[in-house]
mmCIF file of C-alpha atoms and ligand atoms in Angstrom:
data_model
loop_
_atom_site.group_PDB
_atom_site.id
_atom_site.type_symbol
_atom_site.label_atom_id
_atom_site.label_comp_id
_atom_site.label_asym_id
_atom_site.label_seq_id
_atom_site.Cartn_x
_atom_site.Cartn_y
_atom_site.Cartn_z
ATOM 1 C CA MET A 1 -0.213 0.000 0.271
ATOM 2 C CA PHE A 2 1.219 3.302 -1.013
ATOM 3 C CA ILE A 3 1.561 5.417 2.294
ATOM 4 C CA MET A 4 2.066 9.117 1.021
ATOM 5 C CA LYS A 5 4.704 10.408 3.300
ATOM 6 C CA ILE A 6 3.979 13.886 5.218
ATOM 7 C CA SER A 7 6.881 16.576 6.145
ATOM 8 C CA LYS A 8 7.281 17.478 9.534
ATOM 9 C CA GLN A 9 9.450 19.688 8.595
ATOM 10 C CA LEU A 10 9.353 22.822 8.395
ATOM 11 C CA ILE A 11 12.222 24.025 4.811
ATOM 12 C CA ASP A 12 12.466 27.125 2.759
ATOM 13 C CA PRO A 13 12.959 27.837 -0.479
ATOM 14 C CA PHE A 14 16.710 28.550 0.111
ATOM 15 C CA GLU A 15 16.846 25.141 2.257
ATOM 16 C CA ARG A 16 17.074 25.852 5.230
ATOM 17 C CA ALA A 17 15.353 24.253 8.099
ATOM 18 C CA ILE A 18 12.711 26.273 9.651
ATOM 19 C CA THR A 19 13.449 24.716 13.616
ATOM 20 C CA TYR A 20 13.257 27.612 15.914
ATOM 21 C CA LEU A 21 10.431 30.322 16.985
ATOM 22 C CA ARG A 22 9.862 33.862 18.856
ATOM 23 C CA VAL A 23 6.506 34.498 20.029
ATOM 24 C CA SER A 24 5.946 37.899 21.296
ATOM 25 C CA VAL A 25 3.665 36.973 24.431
ATOM 26 C CA THR A 26 3.022 41.001 24.780
ATOM 27 C CA ASP A 27 3.462 44.731 23.528
ATOM 28 C CA ARG A 28 3.184 46.172 27.444
ATOM 29 C CA CYS A 29 6.351 46.343 29.065
ATOM 30 C CA ASP A 30 7.406 48.591 32.419
ATOM 31 C CA PHE A 31 10.020 50.134 30.785
ATOM 32 C CA ARG A 32 10.857 52.801 28.457
ATOM 33 C CA CYS A 33 13.851 51.990 26.551
ATOM 34 C CA VAL A 34 15.477 54.520 24.554
ATOM 35 C CA TYR A 35 16.323 52.817 21.344
ATOM 36 C CA CYS A 36 13.306 51.105 21.978
ATOM 37 C CA MET A 37 9.868 52.868 22.351
ATOM 38 C CA SER A 38 9.032 56.488 23.140
ATOM 39 C CA GLU A 39 7.839 57.288 26.657
ATOM 40 C CA ASN A 40 4.813 57.701 25.618
ATOM 41 C CA MET A 41 3.498 53.810 24.085
ATOM 42 C CA THR A 42 0.177 53.473 22.724
ATOM 43 C CA PHE A 43 -0.049 49.513 23.671
ATOM 44 C CA LEU A 44 -2.669 47.433 21.285
ATOM 45 C CA PRO A 45 -6.450 46.567 22.775
ATOM 46 C CA LYS A 46 -6.454 43.409 24.500
ATOM 47 C CA LYS A 47 -9.081 41.525 22.018
ATOM 48 C CA GLU A 48 -5.947 42.397 19.274
ATOM 49 C CA LEU A 49 -4.170 40.256 20.748
ATOM 50 C CA LEU A 50 -3.726 36.877 20.551
ATOM 51 C CA THR A 51 -5.622 34.951 23.924
ATOM 52 C CA LEU A 52 -2.997 32.205 25.492
ATOM 53 C CA GLU A 53 -5.095 29.902 24.708
ATOM 54 C CA GLU A 54 -4.666 30.505 21.128
ATOM 55 C CA LEU A 55 -0.852 30.996 21.938
ATOM 56 C CA ASP A 56 -0.685 27.176 22.827
ATOM 57 C CA ARG A 57 -3.124 25.923 19.813
ATOM 58 C CA LEU A 58 -1.086 27.785 17.768
ATOM 59 C CA CYS A 59 2.621 26.843 19.459
ATOM 60 C CA SER A 60 1.869 23.510 19.614
ATOM 61 C CA ILE A 61 1.353 22.957 15.930
ATOM 62 C CA PHE A 62 4.607 24.911 15.157
ATOM 63 C CA VAL A 63 6.669 22.212 16.883
ATOM 64 C CA ASN A 64 4.268 19.892 15.021
ATOM 65 C CA GLN A 65 5.837 21.516 12.683
ATOM 66 C CA GLY A 66 9.640 20.733 13.254
ATOM 67 C CA ILE A 67 10.008 23.706 15.106
ATOM 68 C CA GLN A 68 12.692 22.473 18.216
ATOM 69 C CA LYS A 69 13.372 26.235 20.027
ATOM 70 C CA LEU A 70 11.011 28.308 21.056
ATOM 71 C CA ARG A 71 11.861 31.808 22.767
ATOM 72 C CA VAL A 72 8.825 33.216 25.051
ATOM 73 C CA THR A 73 9.274 37.963 24.301
ATOM 74 C CA GLY A 74 7.797 40.725 23.946
ATOM 75 C CA GLY A 75 7.497 43.723 25.070
ATOM 76 C CA GLU A 76 8.446 41.737 28.727
ATOM 77 C CA PRO A 77 7.429 38.700 28.807
ATOM 78 C CA LEU A 78 6.945 38.447 32.447
ATOM 79 C CA VAL A 79 4.106 41.379 32.323
ATOM 80 C CA ARG A 80 1.507 39.098 31.014
ATOM 81 C CA ARG A 81 -1.171 38.072 32.585
ATOM 82 C CA ASN A 82 -0.823 34.593 33.477
ATOM 83 C CA ILE A 83 1.792 33.688 31.337
ATOM 84 C CA MET A 84 3.019 31.004 33.304
ATOM 85 C CA ASP A 85 0.053 28.793 32.203
ATOM 86 C CA PHE A 86 0.653 29.363 28.894
ATOM 87 C CA PHE A 87 4.975 28.040 30.093
ATOM 88 C CA LYS A 88 3.376 25.462 32.507
ATOM 89 C CA SER A 89 1.262 23.702 29.404
ATOM 90 C CA MET A 90 3.971 24.479 26.691
ATOM 91 C CA SER A 91 5.836 22.422 29.218
ATOM 92 C CA ARG A 92 4.060 19.464 28.061
ATOM 93 C CA HIS A 93 6.224 19.541 24.389
ATOM 94 C CA LEU A 94 9.443 19.185 26.148
ATOM 95 C CA ILE A 95 8.343 16.683 28.428
ATOM 96 C CA SER A 96 7.625 14.249 25.110
ATOM 97 C CA GLY A 97 10.872 15.285 23.275
ATOM 98 C CA ALA A 98 9.383 17.279 20.597
ATOM 99 C CA LEU A 99 10.157 20.342 21.785
ATOM 100 C CA LYS A 100 14.315 20.161 22.637
ATOM 101 C CA GLU A 101 14.078 24.304 24.026
ATOM 102 C CA LEU A 102 12.053 26.820 25.476
ATOM 103 C CA THR A 103 13.344 29.920 27.061
ATOM 104 C CA LEU A 104 12.400 33.681 27.648
ATOM 105 C CA THR A 105 14.292 36.787 26.944
ATOM 106 C CA THR A 106 13.455 39.081 29.637
ATOM 107 C CA ASN A 107 14.091 42.627 32.148
ATOM 108 C CA ALA A 108 14.504 40.668 34.589
ATOM 109 C CA SER A 109 12.015 43.048 37.102
ATOM 110 C CA GLN A 110 9.576 40.018 37.211
ATOM 111 C CA LEU A 111 11.675 37.590 37.877
ATOM 112 C CA GLU A 112 12.495 37.381 41.841
ATOM 113 C CA ARG A 113 8.813 36.596 41.623
ATOM 114 C CA PHE A 114 9.377 33.239 38.222
ATOM 115 C CA ALA A 115 12.882 32.001 38.791
ATOM 116 C CA GLU A 116 11.592 29.212 40.032
ATOM 117 C CA GLU A 117 8.060 28.370 38.677
ATOM 118 C CA LEU A 118 10.126 29.293 34.770
ATOM 119 C CA ALA A 119 12.977 26.299 36.089
ATOM 120 C CA ASN A 120 10.178 24.283 37.108
ATOM 121 C CA TYR A 121 8.481 24.170 33.917
ATOM 122 C CA GLY A 122 11.544 23.292 32.297
ATOM 123 C CA VAL A 123 12.953 26.696 31.807
ATOM 124 C CA LYS A 124 17.096 26.266 31.579
ATOM 125 C CA ARG A 125 18.144 29.339 30.405
ATOM 126 C CA VAL A 126 17.655 32.359 29.931
ATOM 127 C CA ASN A 127 18.385 35.391 27.803
ATOM 128 C CA ILE A 128 18.128 39.528 29.903
ATOM 129 C CA SER A 129 18.678 42.459 29.301
ATOM 130 C CA LEU A 130 20.714 44.248 30.160
ATOM 131 C CA ASP A 131 23.063 47.567 29.163
ATOM 132 C CA THR A 132 24.664 49.075 32.106
ATOM 133 C CA ILE A 133 25.061 47.880 36.089
ATOM 134 C CA ASP A 134 25.623 51.550 37.449
ATOM 135 C CA PRO A 135 21.842 53.098 38.840
ATOM 136 C CA ASP A 136 21.365 55.992 37.860
ATOM 137 C CA ARG A 137 22.465 54.970 33.878
ATOM 138 C CA PHE A 138 19.767 52.521 33.918
ATOM 139 C CA ALA A 139 17.367 54.807 35.209
ATOM 140 C CA LYS A 140 18.191 57.410 32.152
ATOM 141 C CA ILE A 141 18.248 54.077 29.491
ATOM 142 C CA THR A 142 15.284 52.221 30.625
ATOM 143 C CA ARG A 143 13.495 55.592 32.094
ATOM 144 C CA TRP A 144 10.869 53.112 34.071
ATOM 145 C CA GLY A 145 13.148 50.864 35.727
ATOM 146 C CA ARG A 146 15.352 50.045 39.044
ATOM 147 C CA LEU A 147 18.548 48.597 38.531
ATOM 148 C CA SER A 148 17.676 47.049 41.899
ATOM 149 C CA GLN A 149 15.071 45.606 41.079
ATOM 150 C CA VAL A 150 16.736 43.704 37.599
ATOM 151 C CA LEU A 151 20.525 42.892 39.754
ATOM 152 C CA ARG A 152 17.688 41.015 41.942
ATOM 153 C CA GLY A 153 16.274 39.201 39.461
ATOM 154 C CA ILE A 154 19.555 37.735 38.455
ATOM 155 C CA GLU A 155 19.797 36.450 41.445
ATOM 156 C CA ALA A 156 17.091 34.685 42.093
ATOM 157 C CA ALA A 157 17.361 33.040 38.039
ATOM 158 C CA GLN A 158 20.591 31.874 38.977
ATOM 159 C CA ASN A 159 19.396 30.431 42.300
ATOM 160 C CA ALA A 160 17.430 28.638 40.541
ATOM 161 C CA GLY A 161 19.270 26.141 38.176
ATOM 162 C CA LEU A 162 18.723 29.005 35.543
ATOM 163 C CA ARG A 163 21.652 30.004 33.406
ATOM 164 C CA VAL A 164 22.017 33.859 33.191
ATOM 165 C CA LYS A 165 23.323 35.131 29.306
ATOM 166 C CA ILE A 166 22.889 38.929 29.729
ATOM 167 C CA ASN A 167 22.697 40.700 26.349
ATOM 168 C CA SER A 168 23.585 44.572 26.028
ATOM 169 C CA VAL A 169 23.084 46.715 23.732
ATOM 170 C CA ALA A 170 25.968 48.973 22.164
ATOM 171 C CA LEU A 171 25.065 52.781 23.108
ATOM 172 C CA LYS A 172 27.524 54.754 21.777
ATOM 173 C CA ASN A 173 27.612 57.698 24.320
ATOM 174 C CA ILE A 174 25.398 55.759 26.874
ATOM 175 C CA ASN A 175 27.503 52.928 27.825
ATOM 176 C CA GLU A 176 30.830 52.656 25.945
ATOM 177 C CA ASP A 177 32.642 52.823 28.327
ATOM 178 C CA GLU A 178 31.292 50.538 31.086
ATOM 179 C CA LEU A 179 32.648 47.670 28.099
ATOM 180 C CA PHE A 180 35.331 46.482 30.307
ATOM 181 C CA THR A 181 32.634 46.426 33.605
ATOM 182 C CA LEU A 182 30.065 44.539 32.348
ATOM 183 C CA THR A 183 32.122 42.231 31.206
ATOM 184 C CA ASN A 184 34.611 41.986 34.182
ATOM 185 C CA TRP A 185 30.211 42.118 35.805
ATOM 186 C CA CYS A 186 29.754 38.925 33.547
ATOM 187 C CA ALA A 187 33.278 37.123 34.320
ATOM 188 C CA GLU A 188 32.443 37.461 37.970
ATOM 189 C CA LYS A 189 29.593 36.382 37.995
ATOM 190 C CA ASP A 190 29.546 33.207 35.419
ATOM 191 C CA MET A 191 26.960 34.719 32.299
ATOM 192 C CA ASP A 192 27.135 34.684 29.172
ATOM 193 C CA LEU A 193 26.997 37.988 27.432
ATOM 194 C CA THR A 194 26.439 39.491 23.863
ATOM 195 C CA PHE A 195 26.528 42.309 22.479
ATOM 196 C CA ILE A 196 24.210 44.134 20.256
ATOM 197 C CA GLU A 197 24.361 46.476 17.639
ATOM 198 C CA VAL A 198 20.841 49.140 17.537
ATOM 199 C CA MET A 199 18.420 48.018 15.007
ATOM 200 C CA PRO A 200 16.239 50.253 13.235
ATOM 201 C CA MET A 201 13.250 49.575 14.541
ATOM 202 C CA GLY A 202 9.614 51.922 14.571
ATOM 203 C CA ASP A 203 9.368 55.186 16.014
ATOM 204 C CA ILE A 204 11.527 55.805 18.952
ATOM 205 C CA GLY A 205 10.244 59.377 19.327
ATOM 206 C CA ASN A 206 12.499 62.095 19.661
ATOM 207 C CA GLU A 207 16.112 59.891 20.238
ATOM 208 C CA ASN A 208 18.134 59.406 17.116
ATOM 209 C CA ARG A 209 19.474 56.069 15.977
ATOM 210 C CA LEU A 210 22.851 57.456 14.680
ATOM 211 C CA GLU A 211 23.502 58.759 17.337
ATOM 212 C CA GLN A 212 22.986 55.575 19.536
ATOM 213 C CA TYR A 213 24.936 53.629 17.126
ATOM 214 C CA TRP A 214 27.930 52.056 18.146
ATOM 215 C CA SER A 215 29.664 49.773 15.276
ATOM 216 C CA LEU A 216 30.596 46.197 17.210
ATOM 217 C CA LYS A 217 33.733 46.478 14.772
ATOM 218 C CA ASP A 218 34.576 49.516 17.406
ATOM 219 C CA LEU A 219 33.838 47.758 20.086
ATOM 220 C CA GLU A 220 35.364 44.442 19.172
ATOM 221 C CA ALA A 221 38.588 46.884 18.541
ATOM 222 C CA GLU A 222 38.732 48.416 22.353
ATOM 223 C CA LEU A 223 38.668 44.895 23.696
ATOM 224 C CA SER A 224 41.165 43.952 21.512
ATOM 225 C CA ARG A 225 43.566 46.802 23.839
ATOM 226 C CA LYS A 226 43.360 44.382 27.006
ATOM 227 C CA TYR A 227 42.369 40.821 25.560
ATOM 228 C CA THR A 228 43.955 38.303 23.019
ATOM 229 C CA ILE A 229 40.812 37.914 21.142
ATOM 230 C CA ILE A 230 40.238 34.319 19.510
ATOM 231 C CA ASN A 231 37.552 34.183 16.805
ATOM 232 C CA LEU A 232 35.287 30.854 17.378
ATOM 233 C CA LYS A 233 33.667 29.301 14.723
ATOM 234 C CA GLU A 234 31.062 28.228 16.452
ATOM 235 C CA LYS A 235 27.175 28.520 14.199
ATOM 236 C CA THR A 236 23.834 28.934 15.990
ATOM 237 C CA GLY A 237 22.208 29.508 12.916
ATOM 238 C CA GLY A 238 21.233 32.821 14.633
ATOM 239 C CA PRO A 239 22.748 36.842 13.891
ATOM 240 C CA ALA A 240 25.286 36.357 15.964
ATOM 241 C CA ARG A 241 28.775 35.507 15.126
ATOM 242 C CA TYR A 242 31.547 34.078 18.294
ATOM 243 C CA ILE A 243 34.564 35.849 19.981
ATOM 244 C CA LYS A 244 36.692 34.194 22.864
ATOM 245 C CA LEU A 245 39.339 36.149 25.020
ATOM 246 C CA GLU A 246 41.817 34.548 26.036
ATOM 247 C CA GLU A 247 43.650 35.937 29.437
ATOM 248 C CA THR A 248 39.199 35.478 30.798
ATOM 249 C CA ASN A 249 38.319 32.993 28.772
ATOM 250 C CA GLN A 250 35.036 33.842 28.431
ATOM 251 C CA LYS A 251 32.740 33.615 25.432
ATOM 252 C CA ILE A 252 31.419 36.975 23.766
ATOM 253 C CA GLY A 253 28.293 36.952 21.882
ATOM 254 C CA LEU A 254 27.775 39.872 19.273
ATOM 255 C CA ILE A 255 24.875 40.862 17.145
ATOM 256 C CA THR A 256 25.805 42.796 14.311
ATOM 257 C CA PRO A 257 23.304 42.499 12.271
ATOM 258 C CA LEU A 258 24.090 45.574 10.634
ATOM 259 C CA SER A 259 27.324 44.920 9.337
ATOM 260 C CA HIS A 260 28.336 41.216 9.405
ATOM 261 C CA ASN A 261 25.157 39.096 7.369
ATOM 262 C CA PHE A 262 23.792 36.274 8.926
ATOM 263 C CA CYS A 263 20.804 35.501 6.811
ATOM 264 C CA GLU A 264 22.432 32.915 5.112
ATOM 265 C CA SER A 265 22.396 29.685 8.046
ATOM 266 C CA CYS A 266 18.779 31.401 9.354
ATOM 267 C CA ASN A 267 16.805 28.689 11.487
ATOM 268 C CA ARG A 268 14.092 31.271 12.218
ATOM 269 C CA VAL A 269 10.800 33.229 12.236
ATOM 270 C CA ARG A 270 8.943 35.163 14.573
ATOM 271 C CA LEU A 271 5.088 35.941 15.698
ATOM 272 C CA THR A 272 4.412 38.920 16.981
ATOM 273 C CA CYS A 273 1.455 38.958 19.584
ATOM 274 C CA THR A 274 -1.020 39.700 16.812
ATOM 275 C CA GLY A 275 -0.852 36.985 15.545
ATOM 276 C CA GLN A 276 1.211 37.836 12.651
ATOM 277 C CA LEU A 277 4.183 35.691 11.114
ATOM 278 C CA HIS A 278 7.430 36.972 10.714
ATOM 279 C CA GLN A 279 9.209 34.894 8.144
ATOM 280 C CA CYS A 280 12.666 37.816 9.028
ATOM 281 C CA LEU A 281 12.737 40.616 11.442
ATOM 282 C CA GLY A 282 14.324 42.696 9.135
ATOM 283 C CA GLN A 283 11.422 43.023 6.529
ATOM 284 C CA GLU A 284 8.325 44.182 5.653
ATOM 285 C CA ASP A 285 6.070 40.429 5.013
ATOM 286 C CA GLU A 286 3.691 38.768 7.211
ATOM 287 C CA ALA A 287 1.178 35.916 7.740
ATOM 288 C CA ASP A 288 -1.572 36.783 9.609
ATOM 289 C CA MET A 289 -2.336 33.464 11.128
ATOM 290 C CA ARG A 290 -4.854 35.428 13.771
ATOM 291 C CA ASN A 291 -7.573 35.635 11.463
ATOM 292 C CA ILE A 292 -6.985 31.948 10.359
ATOM 293 C CA LEU A 293 -6.945 30.223 13.793
ATOM 294 C CA ARG A 294 -10.298 32.413 14.479
ATOM 295 C CA LYS A 295 -11.583 30.819 11.866
ATOM 296 C CA TYR A 296 -11.181 27.112 12.471
ATOM 297 C CA PRO A 297 -11.430 27.164 15.855
ATOM 298 C CA SER A 298 -11.329 22.990 15.393
ATOM 299 C CA ASN A 299 -8.974 21.798 12.274
ATOM 300 C CA ASP A 300 -5.696 22.424 12.511
ATOM 301 C CA LEU A 301 -4.732 21.808 8.380
ATOM 302 C CA PRO A 302 -5.638 25.034 8.219
ATOM 303 C CA ILE A 303 -3.340 26.925 10.261
ATOM 304 C CA ILE A 304 -0.812 24.240 9.336
ATOM 305 C CA GLN A 305 -1.258 24.601 5.517
ATOM 306 C CA ALA A 306 -1.152 28.689 5.676
ATOM 307 C CA ILE A 307 2.205 28.356 8.305
ATOM 308 C CA LYS A 308 3.786 25.987 5.056
ATOM 309 C CA ASP A 309 2.961 29.072 2.473
ATOM 310 C CA ALA A 310 4.591 31.802 4.306
ATOM 311 C CA ILE A 311 7.848 29.716 5.184
ATOM 312 C CA ALA A 312 8.119 29.469 1.411
ATOM 313 C CA LEU A 313 7.976 32.994 1.285
ATOM 314 C CA LYS A 314 10.582 33.819 3.702
ATOM 315 C CA PRO A 315 12.837 35.834 2.591
ATOM 316 C CA LYS A 316 16.530 35.838 1.827
ATOM 317 C CA GLY A 317 17.630 38.608 3.533
ATOM 318 C CA HIS A 318 16.913 42.286 5.729
ATOM 319 C CA ASP A 319 18.214 44.842 3.940
ATOM 320 C CA PHE A 320 19.165 47.071 7.698
ATOM 321 C CA ASN A 321 21.863 49.643 6.587
ATOM 322 C CA TYR A 322 23.509 52.348 8.419
ATOM 323 C CA SER A 323 25.554 53.820 6.253
ATOM 324 C CA ARG A 324 26.585 57.014 5.521
ATOM 325 C CA LYS A 325 25.223 59.005 7.359
ATOM 326 C CA LYS A 326 21.553 57.888 7.127
ATOM 327 C CA VAL A 327 19.501 55.207 7.899
ATOM 328 C CA SER A 328 18.264 52.424 5.454
ATOM 329 C CA GLY A 329 15.653 49.401 5.534
ATOM 330 C CA ASN A 330 13.896 51.030 8.375
ATOM 331 C CA ILE A 331 11.271 48.552 10.079
ATOM 332 C CA SER A 332 7.478 50.902 10.947
ATOM 333 C CA ARG A 333 7.427 47.523 13.570
ATOM 334 C CA ASN A 334 8.824 48.995 17.314
ATOM 335 C CA MET A 335 10.931 45.895 19.223
ATOM 336 C CA ASN A 336 8.443 45.349 21.691
ATOM 337 C CA HIS A 337 5.055 44.151 18.648
ATOM 338 C CA THR A 338 7.122 41.839 17.244
ATOM 339 C CA GLY A 339 9.991 40.326 19.778
ATOM 340 C CA GLY A 340 13.223 41.153 20.014
HETATM 341 N N1 SAM B 401 11.056 43.028 27.030
HETATM 342 C C1 SAM B 401 12.540 42.076 26.686
HETATM 343 C C2 SAM B 401 13.947 42.554 28.024
HETATM 344 O O1 SAM B 401 13.810 43.137 27.095
HETATM 345 O O2 SAM B 401 14.702 41.946 26.949
HETATM 346 C C3 SAM B 401 12.365 41.082 25.548
HETATM 347 C C4 SAM B 401 11.487 42.613 24.470
HETATM 348 S S1 SAM B 401 13.115 43.310 24.086
HETATM 349 C C5 SAM B 401 11.926 44.139 23.070
HETATM 350 C C6 SAM B 401 13.668 42.162 23.352
HETATM 351 C C7 SAM B 401 15.020 42.557 23.008
HETATM 352 O O3 SAM B 401 15.325 43.555 22.063
HETATM 353 C C8 SAM B 401 15.941 43.517 24.265
HETATM 354 O O4 SAM B 401 17.090 43.137 24.612
HETATM 355 C C9 SAM B 401 16.604 44.988 23.800
HETATM 356 O O5 SAM B 401 17.790 44.774 24.067
HETATM 357 C C10 SAM B 401 15.791 44.606 22.518
HETATM 358 N N2 SAM B 401 16.157 46.235 21.296
HETATM 359 C C11 SAM B 401 15.075 46.498 21.858
HETATM 360 N N3 SAM B 401 14.921 47.760 21.238
HETATM 361 C C12 SAM B 401 15.942 47.818 20.181
HETATM 362 C C13 SAM B 401 16.270 48.473 18.990
HETATM 363 N N4 SAM B 401 15.638 48.877 18.611
HETATM 364 N N5 SAM B 401 18.261 47.735 18.534
HETATM 365 C C14 SAM B 401 18.443 46.100 19.381
HETATM 366 N N6 SAM B 401 17.639 45.437 20.109
HETATM 367 C C15 SAM B 401 16.384 46.263 20.368
HETATM 368 FE FE1 SF4 B 402 10.567 47.240 27.777
HETATM 369 FE FE2 SF4 B 402 13.191 44.563 25.994
HETATM 370 FE FE3 SF4 B 402 12.123 47.407 24.691
HETATM 371 FE FE4 SF4 B 402 13.498 47.437 27.251
HETATM 372 S S1 SF4 B 402 14.023 46.306 25.025
HETATM 373 S S2 SF4 B 402 11.621 49.091 26.196
HETATM 374 S S3 SF4 B 402 12.283 45.769 28.225
HETATM 375 S S4 SF4 B 402 9.991 45.512 25.695
#
């Protein structure tokens, strides 16, 4: 008997296997970082957001189609009401073995409260965004954040056994002088560290991106004044490349979407909190999953087909460019909407 084999893999037109989904569960946040949001943001009405049940259904379909790593992000994912129910529910895919990793990116403001529970639901690693360890500067960058609360969150995460990676946005004239302080601090606390170049995402009010932009080439040159830098071959399918500081054995990630093209090995897609599937962070293309989810409450086949159709349109790469004096490839969505 002939049995048709249905592929449980998502492969895009450039032969890249899509195994990583980043899902934004809210556009809201308790901070207002200067590179991410303007101070008076208008957030989406609740009915626009996917419910936790819809998120669960959609993410589970993705997992059944071959997604192995799920990163929960936002906005600030831990300010979404009842978000622990979502983590708890997704942990069944870890238990079944279908999902290899469940993780999140957070500003850590709520981690003191949730770290233990996250660990119980199978989260092993967490990315924490922190650009400075100076309290006044922290208040300036995040506008509404308090460093002490975040430091308590980080401690709670480590106490719960979570591996912490610090993500720092490299900001010209803002945290440039903290390069070595931050690097040492992470080494002392045995936390990984990744620097990110500021990206042209969304309207951020009066702030100026070109003024914020500090090229990681310059940051790396600065590091090399004090350390011997070894380039590591390691690839994650993402935008980071890695270096090692020989003297401290510390591995440092550099996310350089603007000066380094990582697209050829891209393995990811992103889902916004409103259920729009973005095949590429740096392009405007999107596919509306919310409509289909709501139209077919008990039939998953049209949703699977919509996912496959969207992946078949995944573009080759992004067009970000900070060349000369203007920012091009600017994307109208804010990062808190798509999820960083
Ligand atoms: N609120 C959480 C946090 O801050 O970790 C998760 C969402 S946040 C949008 C995810 C990441 O995006 C953070 O590391 C943040 O620093 C980064 N980010 C936000 N806006 C950015 C921009 N314009 N360029 C580069 N990174 C940005
Ligand atoms: Fe909030 Fe994260 Fe954006 Fe900062 S970077 S405003 S913490 S969503």
